[in-house]
Amino acid sequence: MRLEQKKAIVTGGAGGIGRATAMALAAEGAEVAVVDLDGEAAAAVAAEIRDAGFRAIAIQADVSSGADIERVVATTVAEFGGVDVVFNNAGIIRRTTAVETTAEEWDRVFGVNVRSIFLMCKHVVPIMAAAGGGSIVNTGSGWGLKGGGRAISYCASKGAVVNMTRALAIDHGPQGIRVNSVNPGDVNTGMLRDEAQQLGEDTAAFLAEAADRPLRRMGDPREIAAAVVWLASDESSYVTGSALVVDGGGIA
Ligand code: NAI
């Protein structure tokens, strides 16, 4: 049990990667607040974790909202007594070029993917610092480290996540707070199906292309979760500001 007594927040906790990570953190002993825009789905994940014999609560929230983030942090502290681990993972993608993207869509992608992490850190860092430290993991993307086609707002937002992570690590390392990004390649979740739909492509063909990488398959959400558990735990005690790539060799 690598996370015994730890209290964790997972955003996008009802989605593919978030759900797998919430389960994995709980299985390592953490108490988990499952946060998602879809409150019903978050409640189902929390119930699944409790059914497995672990501790979890669900919180419906829009992570781009300052008021919602404040409520998430306050609720978690009230229920669990603190926050030691945060997985800032909620994210959305728009498969459009700059010409095709509206200013509103751009702002929404940045609100969910980037502003959310700033807001969460604004509220959890003081709590972690007062407790002597903590671990924050942010979900970037392979496309945050290199470019990708027809996803201008997403690529820009994930690049921001990677570099914001480094800046946070510099600012808050002296307080014992480690901040890292996990950068997945194509992982088999609802997001890929959403992308196929947005691009008007056949889902099976899109998924087959996503599997075309050195390890010859897409990632499983549990493989991202395993990396997040490691970054959340003391096993990675000297790792901060890093951009960990978990992508089956797709980026190299
Ligand atoms: P997903 O679509 O299965 O899960 C995303 C979750 O975030 C959903 O449950 C959704 O309801 C929630 N969400 C969306 N907007 C929200 C908001 N405003 N407030 C709170 N929750 C919100 O997708 P997946 O794949 O699990 O994505 C998780 C993260 O992984 C995202 O940040 C994504 O960009 C990133 N990622 C995913 C990759 C993939 O191939 N699936 C590759 C690289 C990065």
PDB file of C-alpha atoms and ligand atoms in Angstrom:
ATOM      1  CA  MET A   1       0.000   0.000   0.000  1.00  0.00           C
ATOM      2  CA  ARG A   2       2.019   2.941  -1.311  1.00  0.00           C
ATOM      3  CA  LEU A   3      -0.557   5.639  -0.496  1.00  0.00           C
ATOM      4  CA  GLU A   4      -1.871   4.651   2.921  1.00  0.00           C
ATOM      5  CA  GLN A   5      -3.459   7.596   4.788  1.00  0.00           C
ATOM      6  CA  LYS A   6      -3.192   9.830   1.701  1.00  0.00           C
ATOM      7  CA  LYS A   7      -6.089  11.970   0.577  1.00  0.00           C
ATOM      8  CA  ALA A   8      -6.457  12.419  -3.174  1.00  0.00           C
ATOM      9  CA  ILE A   9      -8.472  14.479  -5.669  1.00  0.00           C
ATOM     10  CA  VAL A  10      -8.905  13.140  -9.217  1.00  0.00           C
ATOM     11  CA  THR A  11     -10.508  15.426 -11.810  1.00  0.00           C
ATOM     12  CA  GLY A  12     -12.127  13.943 -14.875  1.00  0.00           C
ATOM     13  CA  GLY A  13     -12.516  10.986 -12.531  1.00  0.00           C
ATOM     14  CA  ALA A  14     -15.462   9.559 -14.426  1.00  0.00           C
ATOM     15  CA  GLY A  15     -13.532   9.300 -17.704  1.00  0.00           C
ATOM     16  CA  GLY A  16     -11.254   6.566 -18.981  1.00  0.00           C
ATOM     17  CA  ILE A  17      -7.917   7.622 -17.473  1.00  0.00           C
ATOM     18  CA  GLY A  18      -9.452   9.335 -14.431  1.00  0.00           C
ATOM     19  CA  ARG A  19     -11.557   6.342 -13.437  1.00  0.00           C
ATOM     20  CA  ALA A  20      -8.642   3.901 -13.779  1.00  0.00           C
ATOM     21  CA  THR A  21      -6.440   6.221 -11.732  1.00  0.00           C
ATOM     22  CA  ALA A  22      -9.034   6.817  -9.008  1.00  0.00           C
ATOM     23  CA  MET A  23      -9.334   3.026  -8.638  1.00  0.00           C
ATOM     24  CA  ALA A  24      -5.551   2.539  -8.627  1.00  0.00           C
ATOM     25  CA  LEU A  25      -4.959   5.277  -6.026  1.00  0.00           C
ATOM     26  CA  ALA A  26      -7.683   3.791  -3.821  1.00  0.00           C
ATOM     27  CA  ALA A  27      -6.230   0.303  -4.185  1.00  0.00           C
ATOM     28  CA  GLU A  28      -2.929   1.711  -2.849  1.00  0.00           C
ATOM     29  CA  GLY A  29      -4.712   3.003   0.252  1.00  0.00           C
ATOM     30  CA  ALA A  30      -5.686   6.558  -0.696  1.00  0.00           C
ATOM     31  CA  GLU A  31      -9.058   8.129   0.044  1.00  0.00           C
ATOM     32  CA  VAL A  32     -10.243   9.537  -3.266  1.00  0.00           C
ATOM     33  CA  ALA A  33     -12.506  12.433  -4.262  1.00  0.00           C
ATOM     34  CA  VAL A  34     -13.779  11.642  -7.751  1.00  0.00           C
ATOM     35  CA  VAL A  35     -14.507  14.968  -9.479  1.00  0.00           C
ATOM     36  CA  ASP A  36     -16.276  15.265 -12.813  1.00  0.00           C
ATOM     37  CA  LEU A  37     -18.622  17.493 -14.795  1.00  0.00           C
ATOM     38  CA  ASP A  38     -20.812  14.386 -15.104  1.00  0.00           C
ATOM     39  CA  GLY A  39     -21.967  14.014 -11.507  1.00  0.00           C
ATOM     40  CA  GLU A  40     -23.836  10.757 -12.054  1.00  0.00           C
ATOM     41  CA  ALA A  41     -20.853   9.072 -13.660  1.00  0.00           C
ATOM     42  CA  ALA A  42     -18.587  10.353 -10.867  1.00  0.00           C
ATOM     43  CA  ALA A  43     -20.994   8.916  -8.295  1.00  0.00           C
ATOM     44  CA  ALA A  44     -20.888   5.564 -10.094  1.00  0.00           C
ATOM     45  CA  VAL A  45     -17.072   5.478  -9.990  1.00  0.00           C
ATOM     46  CA  ALA A  46     -17.025   6.398  -6.289  1.00  0.00           C
ATOM     47  CA  ALA A  47     -19.582   3.656  -5.597  1.00  0.00           C
ATOM     48  CA  GLU A  48     -17.444   1.155  -7.541  1.00  0.00           C
ATOM     49  CA  ILE A  49     -14.431   2.073  -5.392  1.00  0.00           C
ATOM     50  CA  ARG A  50     -16.426   1.746  -2.171  1.00  0.00           C
ATOM     51  CA  ASP A  51     -17.821  -1.612  -3.361  1.00  0.00           C
ATOM     52  CA  ALA A  52     -14.213  -2.780  -3.749  1.00  0.00           C
ATOM     53  CA  GLY A  53     -13.710  -1.980  -0.050  1.00  0.00           C
ATOM     54  CA  PHE A  54     -11.950   1.382  -0.344  1.00  0.00           C
ATOM     55  CA  ARG A  55     -12.961   4.968   0.491  1.00  0.00           C
ATOM     56  CA  ALA A  56     -14.229   7.458  -2.092  1.00  0.00           C
ATOM     57  CA  ILE A  57     -16.603  10.378  -2.518  1.00  0.00           C
ATOM     58  CA  ALA A  58     -17.982  11.964  -5.690  1.00  0.00           C
ATOM     59  CA  ILE A  59     -18.125  15.699  -6.384  1.00  0.00           C
ATOM     60  CA  GLN A  60     -19.847  17.185  -9.424  1.00  0.00           C
ATOM     61  CA  ALA A  61     -17.906  20.196 -10.643  1.00  0.00           C
ATOM     62  CA  ASP A  62     -16.798  22.166 -13.676  1.00  0.00           C
ATOM     63  CA  VAL A  63     -13.045  22.408 -13.183  1.00  0.00           C
ATOM     64  CA  SER A  64     -12.844  25.645 -15.165  1.00  0.00           C
ATOM     65  CA  SER A  65     -14.908  27.407 -12.479  1.00  0.00           C
ATOM     66  CA  GLY A  66     -13.132  29.018  -9.555  1.00  0.00           C
ATOM     67  CA  ALA A  67     -16.181  28.621  -7.313  1.00  0.00           C
ATOM     68  CA  ASP A  68     -16.444  24.921  -8.192  1.00  0.00           C
ATOM     69  CA  ILE A  69     -12.755  24.298  -7.507  1.00  0.00           C
ATOM     70  CA  GLU A  70     -13.013  26.052  -4.138  1.00  0.00           C
ATOM     71  CA  ARG A  71     -15.973  23.799  -3.302  1.00  0.00           C
ATOM     72  CA  VAL A  72     -14.089  20.675  -4.421  1.00  0.00           C
ATOM     73  CA  VAL A  73     -11.131  21.471  -2.185  1.00  0.00           C
ATOM     74  CA  ALA A  74     -13.306  22.491   0.792  1.00  0.00           C
ATOM     75  CA  THR A  75     -15.451  19.345   0.478  1.00  0.00           C
ATOM     76  CA  THR A  76     -12.405  17.083   0.264  1.00  0.00           C
ATOM     77  CA  VAL A  77     -10.822  18.685   3.319  1.00  0.00           C
ATOM     78  CA  ALA A  78     -14.114  18.443   5.238  1.00  0.00           C
ATOM     79  CA  GLU A  79     -14.559  14.751   4.313  1.00  0.00           C
ATOM     80  CA  PHE A  80     -10.990  13.491   4.501  1.00  0.00           C
ATOM     81  CA  GLY A  81      -9.152  16.073   6.629  1.00  0.00           C
ATOM     82  CA  GLY A  82      -6.621  17.210   4.030  1.00  0.00           C
ATOM     83  CA  VAL A  83      -5.280  16.868   0.488  1.00  0.00           C
ATOM     84  CA  ASP A  84      -1.980  15.080  -0.230  1.00  0.00           C
ATOM     85  CA  VAL A  85      -2.371  14.123  -3.883  1.00  0.00           C
ATOM     86  CA  VAL A  86      -4.073  15.875  -6.797  1.00  0.00           C
ATOM     87  CA  PHE A  87      -4.447  14.423 -10.275  1.00  0.00           C
ATOM     88  CA  ASN A  88      -5.465  17.330 -12.543  1.00  0.00           C
ATOM     89  CA  ASN A  89      -6.725  15.213 -15.395  1.00  0.00           C
ATOM     90  CA  ALA A  90     -10.013  16.581 -16.758  1.00  0.00           C
ATOM     91  CA  GLY A  91      -9.576  17.547 -20.379  1.00  0.00           C
ATOM     92  CA  ILE A  92     -11.368  18.146 -23.662  1.00  0.00           C
ATOM     93  CA  ILE A  93     -10.231  18.211 -27.271  1.00  0.00           C
ATOM     94  CA  ARG A  94     -11.434  20.088 -30.345  1.00  0.00           C
ATOM     95  CA  ARG A  95     -10.115  18.684 -33.613  1.00  0.00           C
ATOM     96  CA  THR A  96      -9.936  21.956 -35.525  1.00  0.00           C
ATOM     97  CA  THR A  97      -7.298  24.177 -37.131  1.00  0.00           C
ATOM     98  CA  ALA A  98      -6.832  27.818 -36.102  1.00  0.00           C
ATOM     99  CA  VAL A  99      -9.055  28.889 -39.005  1.00  0.00           C
ATOM    100  CA  GLU A 100     -11.831  26.521 -37.963  1.00  0.00           C
ATOM    101  CA  THR A 101     -11.669  27.274 -34.210  1.00  0.00           C
ATOM    102  CA  THR A 102     -13.937  29.925 -32.689  1.00  0.00           C
ATOM    103  CA  ALA A 103     -12.610  32.167 -29.929  1.00  0.00           C
ATOM    104  CA  GLU A 104     -15.237  30.670 -27.581  1.00  0.00           C
ATOM    105  CA  GLU A 105     -14.031  27.118 -28.313  1.00  0.00           C
ATOM    106  CA  TRP A 106     -10.425  28.208 -27.731  1.00  0.00           C
ATOM    107  CA  ASP A 107     -11.364  29.692 -24.351  1.00  0.00           C
ATOM    108  CA  ARG A 108     -13.325  26.589 -23.345  1.00  0.00           C
ATOM    109  CA  VAL A 109     -10.394  24.260 -24.124  1.00  0.00           C
ATOM    110  CA  PHE A 110      -8.034  26.497 -22.149  1.00  0.00           C
ATOM    111  CA  GLY A 111     -10.587  26.814 -19.348  1.00  0.00           C
ATOM    112  CA  VAL A 112     -10.928  23.058 -18.882  1.00  0.00           C
ATOM    113  CA  ASN A 113      -7.361  22.004 -19.695  1.00  0.00           C
ATOM    114  CA  VAL A 114      -5.263  24.860 -18.265  1.00  0.00           C
ATOM    115  CA  ARG A 115      -7.175  27.362 -16.080  1.00  0.00           C
ATOM    116  CA  SER A 116      -8.443  24.411 -14.036  1.00  0.00           C
ATOM    117  CA  ILE A 117      -4.911  23.437 -13.012  1.00  0.00           C
ATOM    118  CA  PHE A 118      -4.018  27.002 -12.017  1.00  0.00           C
ATOM    119  CA  LEU A 119      -7.214  27.225  -9.944  1.00  0.00           C
ATOM    120  CA  MET A 120      -6.672  23.859  -8.266  1.00  0.00           C
ATOM    121  CA  CYS A 121      -3.059  24.686  -7.406  1.00  0.00           C
ATOM    122  CA  LYS A 122      -4.076  28.101  -6.083  1.00  0.00           C
ATOM    123  CA  HIS A 123      -6.283  26.375  -3.530  1.00  0.00           C
ATOM    124  CA  VAL A 124      -4.427  23.134  -2.703  1.00  0.00           C
ATOM    125  CA  VAL A 125      -0.851  24.398  -2.514  1.00  0.00           C
ATOM    126  CA  PRO A 126      -1.415  26.287   0.788  1.00  0.00           C
ATOM    127  CA  ILE A 127      -3.028  23.167   2.278  1.00  0.00           C
ATOM    128  CA  MET A 128      -0.201  20.901   1.126  1.00  0.00           C
ATOM    129  CA  ALA A 129       2.447  23.387   2.247  1.00  0.00           C
ATOM    130  CA  ALA A 130       0.915  23.594   5.733  1.00  0.00           C
ATOM    131  CA  ALA A 131       0.963  19.777   5.912  1.00  0.00           C
ATOM    132  CA  GLY A 132       4.631  19.605   4.864  1.00  0.00           C
ATOM    133  CA  GLY A 133       4.188  18.647   1.207  1.00  0.00           C
ATOM    134  CA  GLY A 134       2.242  16.784  -1.411  1.00  0.00           C
ATOM    135  CA  SER A 135       2.255  15.505  -4.979  1.00  0.00           C
ATOM    136  CA  ILE A 136       0.435  17.069  -7.927  1.00  0.00           C
ATOM    137  CA  VAL A 137       0.224  15.259 -11.253  1.00  0.00           C
ATOM    138  CA  ASN A 138      -1.113  17.033 -14.328  1.00  0.00           C
ATOM    139  CA  THR A 139      -2.258  15.280 -17.479  1.00  0.00           C
ATOM    140  CA  GLY A 140      -0.427  16.679 -20.467  1.00  0.00           C
ATOM    141  CA  SER A 141      -0.248  14.799 -23.761  1.00  0.00           C
ATOM    142  CA  GLY A 142       2.235  13.659 -26.347  1.00  0.00           C
ATOM    143  CA  TRP A 143       0.780  16.563 -28.311  1.00  0.00           C
ATOM    144  CA  GLY A 144       1.876  18.912 -25.541  1.00  0.00           C
ATOM    145  CA  LEU A 145       5.482  17.936 -26.292  1.00  0.00           C
ATOM    146  CA  LYS A 146       5.263  17.887 -30.081  1.00  0.00           C
ATOM    147  CA  GLY A 147       2.598  19.194 -32.407  1.00  0.00           C
ATOM    148  CA  GLY A 148      -0.401  17.334 -33.759  1.00  0.00           C
ATOM    149  CA  GLY A 149      -2.714  17.895 -36.697  1.00  0.00           C
ATOM    150  CA  ARG A 150      -6.034  19.725 -36.539  1.00  0.00           C
ATOM    151  CA  ALA A 151      -6.039  20.289 -32.778  1.00  0.00           C
ATOM    152  CA  ILE A 152      -4.595  23.793 -32.391  1.00  0.00           C
ATOM    153  CA  SER A 153      -6.245  24.735 -29.092  1.00  0.00           C
ATOM    154  CA  TYR A 154      -5.576  21.297 -27.594  1.00  0.00           C
ATOM    155  CA  CYS A 155      -1.875  21.249 -28.579  1.00  0.00           C
ATOM    156  CA  ALA A 156      -1.414  24.783 -27.226  1.00  0.00           C
ATOM    157  CA  SER A 157      -3.246  23.918 -23.992  1.00  0.00           C
ATOM    158  CA  LYS A 158      -1.234  20.752 -23.362  1.00  0.00           C
ATOM    159  CA  GLY A 159       2.034  22.580 -24.063  1.00  0.00           C
ATOM    160  CA  ALA A 160       0.894  25.016 -21.391  1.00  0.00           C
ATOM    161  CA  VAL A 161       0.210  22.144 -18.990  1.00  0.00           C
ATOM    162  CA  VAL A 162       3.736  20.767 -19.449  1.00  0.00           C
ATOM    163  CA  ASN A 163       5.435  24.112 -18.867  1.00  0.00           C
ATOM    164  CA  MET A 164       3.065  25.216 -16.088  1.00  0.00           C
ATOM    165  CA  THR A 165       4.028  21.979 -14.361  1.00  0.00           C
ATOM    166  CA  ARG A 166       7.711  22.941 -14.484  1.00  0.00           C
ATOM    167  CA  ALA A 167       6.948  26.450 -13.174  1.00  0.00           C
ATOM    168  CA  LEU A 168       4.843  25.035 -10.312  1.00  0.00           C
ATOM    169  CA  ALA A 169       7.625  22.600  -9.432  1.00  0.00           C
ATOM    170  CA  ILE A 170      10.118  25.467  -9.200  1.00  0.00           C
ATOM    171  CA  ASP A 171       7.833  27.653  -7.073  1.00  0.00           C
ATOM    172  CA  HIS A 172       6.648  24.993  -4.646  1.00  0.00           C
ATOM    173  CA  GLY A 173       9.510  22.505  -4.409  1.00  0.00           C
ATOM    174  CA  PRO A 174      10.848  24.351  -1.347  1.00  0.00           C
ATOM    175  CA  GLN A 175       7.500  23.629   0.356  1.00  0.00           C
ATOM    176  CA  GLY A 176       7.884  19.902  -0.262  1.00  0.00           C
ATOM    177  CA  ILE A 177       5.360  19.854  -3.081  1.00  0.00           C
ATOM    178  CA  ARG A 178       6.293  17.851  -6.170  1.00  0.00           C
ATOM    179  CA  VAL A 179       4.565  18.647  -9.469  1.00  0.00           C
ATOM    180  CA  ASN A 180       4.895  16.441 -12.552  1.00  0.00           C
ATOM    181  CA  SER A 181       3.038  15.870 -15.791  1.00  0.00           C
ATOM    182  CA  VAL A 182       2.097  12.520 -17.247  1.00  0.00           C
ATOM    183  CA  ASN A 183       1.955  12.615 -21.030  1.00  0.00           C
ATOM    184  CA  PRO A 184      -0.034   9.805 -22.618  1.00  0.00           C
ATOM    185  CA  GLY A 185      -0.066   8.750 -26.233  1.00  0.00           C
ATOM    186  CA  ASP A 186      -3.301   7.357 -27.633  1.00  0.00           C
ATOM    187  CA  VAL A 187      -5.167   5.649 -24.808  1.00  0.00           C
ATOM    188  CA  ASN A 188      -8.322   3.634 -25.351  1.00  0.00           C
ATOM    189  CA  THR A 189     -10.946   5.967 -23.846  1.00  0.00           C
ATOM    190  CA  GLY A 190     -14.036   7.871 -24.909  1.00  0.00           C
ATOM    191  CA  MET A 191     -11.846  10.771 -26.016  1.00  0.00           C
ATOM    192  CA  LEU A 192     -10.521   8.871 -29.048  1.00  0.00           C
ATOM    193  CA  ARG A 193     -14.048   7.974 -30.130  1.00  0.00           C
ATOM    194  CA  ASP A 194     -15.044  11.608 -29.702  1.00  0.00           C
ATOM    195  CA  GLU A 195     -12.122  12.616 -31.938  1.00  0.00           C
ATOM    196  CA  ALA A 196     -13.116  10.162 -34.666  1.00  0.00           C
ATOM    197  CA  GLN A 197     -16.615  11.611 -34.562  1.00  0.00           C
ATOM    198  CA  GLN A 198     -15.385  15.214 -34.668  1.00  0.00           C
ATOM    199  CA  LEU A 199     -13.197  14.414 -37.682  1.00  0.00           C
ATOM    200  CA  GLY A 200     -16.000  12.470 -39.382  1.00  0.00           C
ATOM    201  CA  GLU A 201     -13.756   9.399 -39.570  1.00  0.00           C
ATOM    202  CA  ASP A 202     -14.654   5.742 -39.184  1.00  0.00           C
ATOM    203  CA  THR A 203     -14.054   4.849 -35.524  1.00  0.00           C
ATOM    204  CA  ALA A 204     -12.456   1.443 -36.199  1.00  0.00           C
ATOM    205  CA  ALA A 205     -10.037   2.938 -38.746  1.00  0.00           C
ATOM    206  CA  PHE A 206      -9.206   5.814 -36.370  1.00  0.00           C
ATOM    207  CA  LEU A 207      -8.473   3.399 -33.512  1.00  0.00           C
ATOM    208  CA  ALA A 208      -6.343   1.190 -35.798  1.00  0.00           C
ATOM    209  CA  GLU A 209      -4.249   4.228 -36.711  1.00  0.00           C
ATOM    210  CA  ALA A 210      -3.935   5.119 -33.015  1.00  0.00           C
ATOM    211  CA  ALA A 211      -2.427   1.666 -32.432  1.00  0.00           C
ATOM    212  CA  ASP A 212       0.247   2.193 -35.094  1.00  0.00           C
ATOM    213  CA  ARG A 213       3.238   2.785 -32.819  1.00  0.00           C
ATOM    214  CA  PRO A 214       6.287   0.736 -31.741  1.00  0.00           C
ATOM    215  CA  LEU A 215       4.379  -1.338 -29.161  1.00  0.00           C
ATOM    216  CA  ARG A 216       1.681  -1.947 -31.812  1.00  0.00           C
ATOM    217  CA  ARG A 217      -1.314  -1.049 -29.646  1.00  0.00           C
ATOM    218  CA  MET A 218      -3.089   1.805 -27.906  1.00  0.00           C
ATOM    219  CA  GLY A 219      -2.485   2.387 -24.232  1.00  0.00           C
ATOM    220  CA  ASP A 220      -4.798   1.010 -21.581  1.00  0.00           C
ATOM    221  CA  PRO A 221      -6.011   3.595 -19.021  1.00  0.00           C
ATOM    222  CA  ARG A 222      -4.519   1.418 -16.262  1.00  0.00           C
ATOM    223  CA  GLU A 223      -1.061   1.943 -17.764  1.00  0.00           C
ATOM    224  CA  ILE A 224      -1.421   5.704 -17.287  1.00  0.00           C
ATOM    225  CA  ALA A 225      -2.824   5.104 -13.802  1.00  0.00           C
ATOM    226  CA  ALA A 226       0.271   3.078 -12.859  1.00  0.00           C
ATOM    227  CA  ALA A 227       2.503   6.017 -13.797  1.00  0.00           C
ATOM    228  CA  VAL A 228       0.330   8.435 -11.818  1.00  0.00           C
ATOM    229  CA  VAL A 229       0.421   6.190  -8.736  1.00  0.00           C
ATOM    230  CA  TRP A 230       4.200   6.163  -8.939  1.00  0.00           C
ATOM    231  CA  LEU A 231       4.379   9.965  -9.303  1.00  0.00           C
ATOM    232  CA  ALA A 232       1.905  10.361  -6.418  1.00  0.00           C
ATOM    233  CA  SER A 233       3.853   8.052  -4.118  1.00  0.00           C
ATOM    234  CA  ASP A 234       7.112   8.488  -2.235  1.00  0.00           C
ATOM    235  CA  GLU A 235       8.768   6.089  -4.697  1.00  0.00           C
ATOM    236  CA  SER A 236       9.245   9.158  -6.930  1.00  0.00           C
ATOM    237  CA  SER A 237      10.440  11.359  -4.057  1.00  0.00           C
ATOM    238  CA  TYR A 238      13.226  13.061  -6.078  1.00  0.00           C
ATOM    239  CA  VAL A 239      11.129  13.556  -9.229  1.00  0.00           C
ATOM    240  CA  THR A 240       9.592  16.980  -9.803  1.00  0.00           C
ATOM    241  CA  GLY A 241       9.003  19.205 -12.821  1.00  0.00           C
ATOM    242  CA  SER A 242       9.278  16.174 -15.076  1.00  0.00           C
ATOM    243  CA  ALA A 243       7.220  15.355 -18.161  1.00  0.00           C
ATOM    244  CA  LEU A 244       6.789  11.582 -18.016  1.00  0.00           C
ATOM    245  CA  VAL A 245       5.863  10.141 -21.405  1.00  0.00           C
ATOM    246  CA  VAL A 246       3.692   6.998 -21.402  1.00  0.00           C
ATOM    247  CA  ASP A 247       2.902   6.366 -25.044  1.00  0.00           C
ATOM    248  CA  GLY A 248       4.080   3.014 -26.355  1.00  0.00           C
ATOM    249  CA  GLY A 249       6.924   4.731 -28.183  1.00  0.00           C
ATOM    250  CA  GLY A 250       4.781   6.996 -30.328  1.00  0.00           C
ATOM    251  CA  ILE A 251       6.571  10.254 -29.703  1.00  0.00           C
ATOM    252  CA  ALA A 252      10.193   9.169 -30.115  1.00  0.00           C
TER     253      ALA A 252
HETATM  254  P1  NAI B   1     -12.424  10.961 -21.253  1.00  0.00           P
HETATM  255  O1  NAI B   1     -13.207  11.797 -22.194  1.00  0.00           O
HETATM  256  O2  NAI B   1     -12.729   9.527 -21.091  1.00  0.00           O
HETATM  257  O3  NAI B   1     -12.412  11.632 -19.811  1.00  0.00           O
HETATM  258  C1  NAI B   1     -12.404  13.016 -19.588  1.00  0.00           C
HETATM  259  C2  NAI B   1     -13.283  13.297 -18.391  1.00  0.00           C
HETATM  260  O4  NAI B   1     -13.193  14.686 -18.077  1.00  0.00           O
HETATM  261  C3  NAI B   1     -14.767  12.988 -18.654  1.00  0.00           C
HETATM  262  O5  NAI B   1     -15.284  12.155 -17.632  1.00  0.00           O
HETATM  263  C4  NAI B   1     -15.419  14.355 -18.673  1.00  0.00           C
HETATM  264  O6  NAI B   1     -16.759  14.356 -18.188  1.00  0.00           O
HETATM  265  C5  NAI B   1     -14.493  15.141 -17.756  1.00  0.00           C
HETATM  266  N1  NAI B   1     -14.599  16.579 -17.974  1.00  0.00           N
HETATM  267  C6  NAI B   1     -14.659  17.231 -19.158  1.00  0.00           C
HETATM  268  N2  NAI B   1     -14.813  18.534 -18.955  1.00  0.00           N
HETATM  269  C7  NAI B   1     -14.840  18.729 -17.617  1.00  0.00           C
HETATM  270  C8  NAI B   1     -15.003  19.864 -16.792  1.00  0.00           C
HETATM  271  N3  NAI B   1     -15.157  21.092 -17.312  1.00  0.00           N
HETATM  272  N4  NAI B   1     -14.994  19.700 -15.445  1.00  0.00           N
HETATM  273  C9  NAI B   1     -14.861  18.466 -14.903  1.00  0.00           C
HETATM  274  N5  NAI B   1     -14.715  17.349 -15.636  1.00  0.00           N
HETATM  275  C10 NAI B   1     -14.710  17.476 -16.983  1.00  0.00           C
HETATM  276  O7  NAI B   1     -10.925  11.131 -21.763  1.00  0.00           O
HETATM  277  P2  NAI B   1      -9.546  10.564 -21.201  1.00  0.00           P
HETATM  278  O8  NAI B   1      -8.840   9.991 -22.337  1.00  0.00           O
HETATM  279  O9  NAI B   1      -9.706   9.779 -19.961  1.00  0.00           O
HETATM  280  O10 NAI B   1      -8.819  11.959 -20.866  1.00  0.00           O
HETATM  281  C11 NAI B   1      -8.225  12.269 -19.630  1.00  0.00           C
HETATM  282  C12 NAI B   1      -7.067  13.215 -19.879  1.00  0.00           C
HETATM  283  O11 NAI B   1      -6.079  12.552 -20.652  1.00  0.00           O
HETATM  284  C13 NAI B   1      -7.429  14.484 -20.658  1.00  0.00           C
HETATM  285  O12 NAI B   1      -6.768  15.588 -20.085  1.00  0.00           O
HETATM  286  C14 NAI B   1      -6.876  14.192 -22.038  1.00  0.00           C
HETATM  287  O13 NAI B   1      -6.573  15.360 -22.745  1.00  0.00           O
HETATM  288  C15 NAI B   1      -5.656  13.381 -21.702  1.00  0.00           C
HETATM  289  N6  NAI B   1      -5.108  12.584 -22.792  1.00  0.00           N
HETATM  290  C16 NAI B   1      -5.838  11.555 -23.316  1.00  0.00           C
HETATM  291  C17 NAI B   1      -5.307  10.809 -24.344  1.00  0.00           C
HETATM  292  C18 NAI B   1      -6.054   9.681 -24.960  1.00  0.00           C
HETATM  293  O14 NAI B   1      -5.598   9.153 -25.984  1.00  0.00           O
HETATM  294  N7  NAI B   1      -7.178   9.246 -24.427  1.00  0.00           N
HETATM  295  C19 NAI B   1      -3.958  11.094 -24.891  1.00  0.00           C
HETATM  296  C20 NAI B   1      -3.279  12.177 -24.232  1.00  0.00           C
HETATM  297  C21 NAI B   1      -3.843  12.887 -23.221  1.00  0.00           C
END
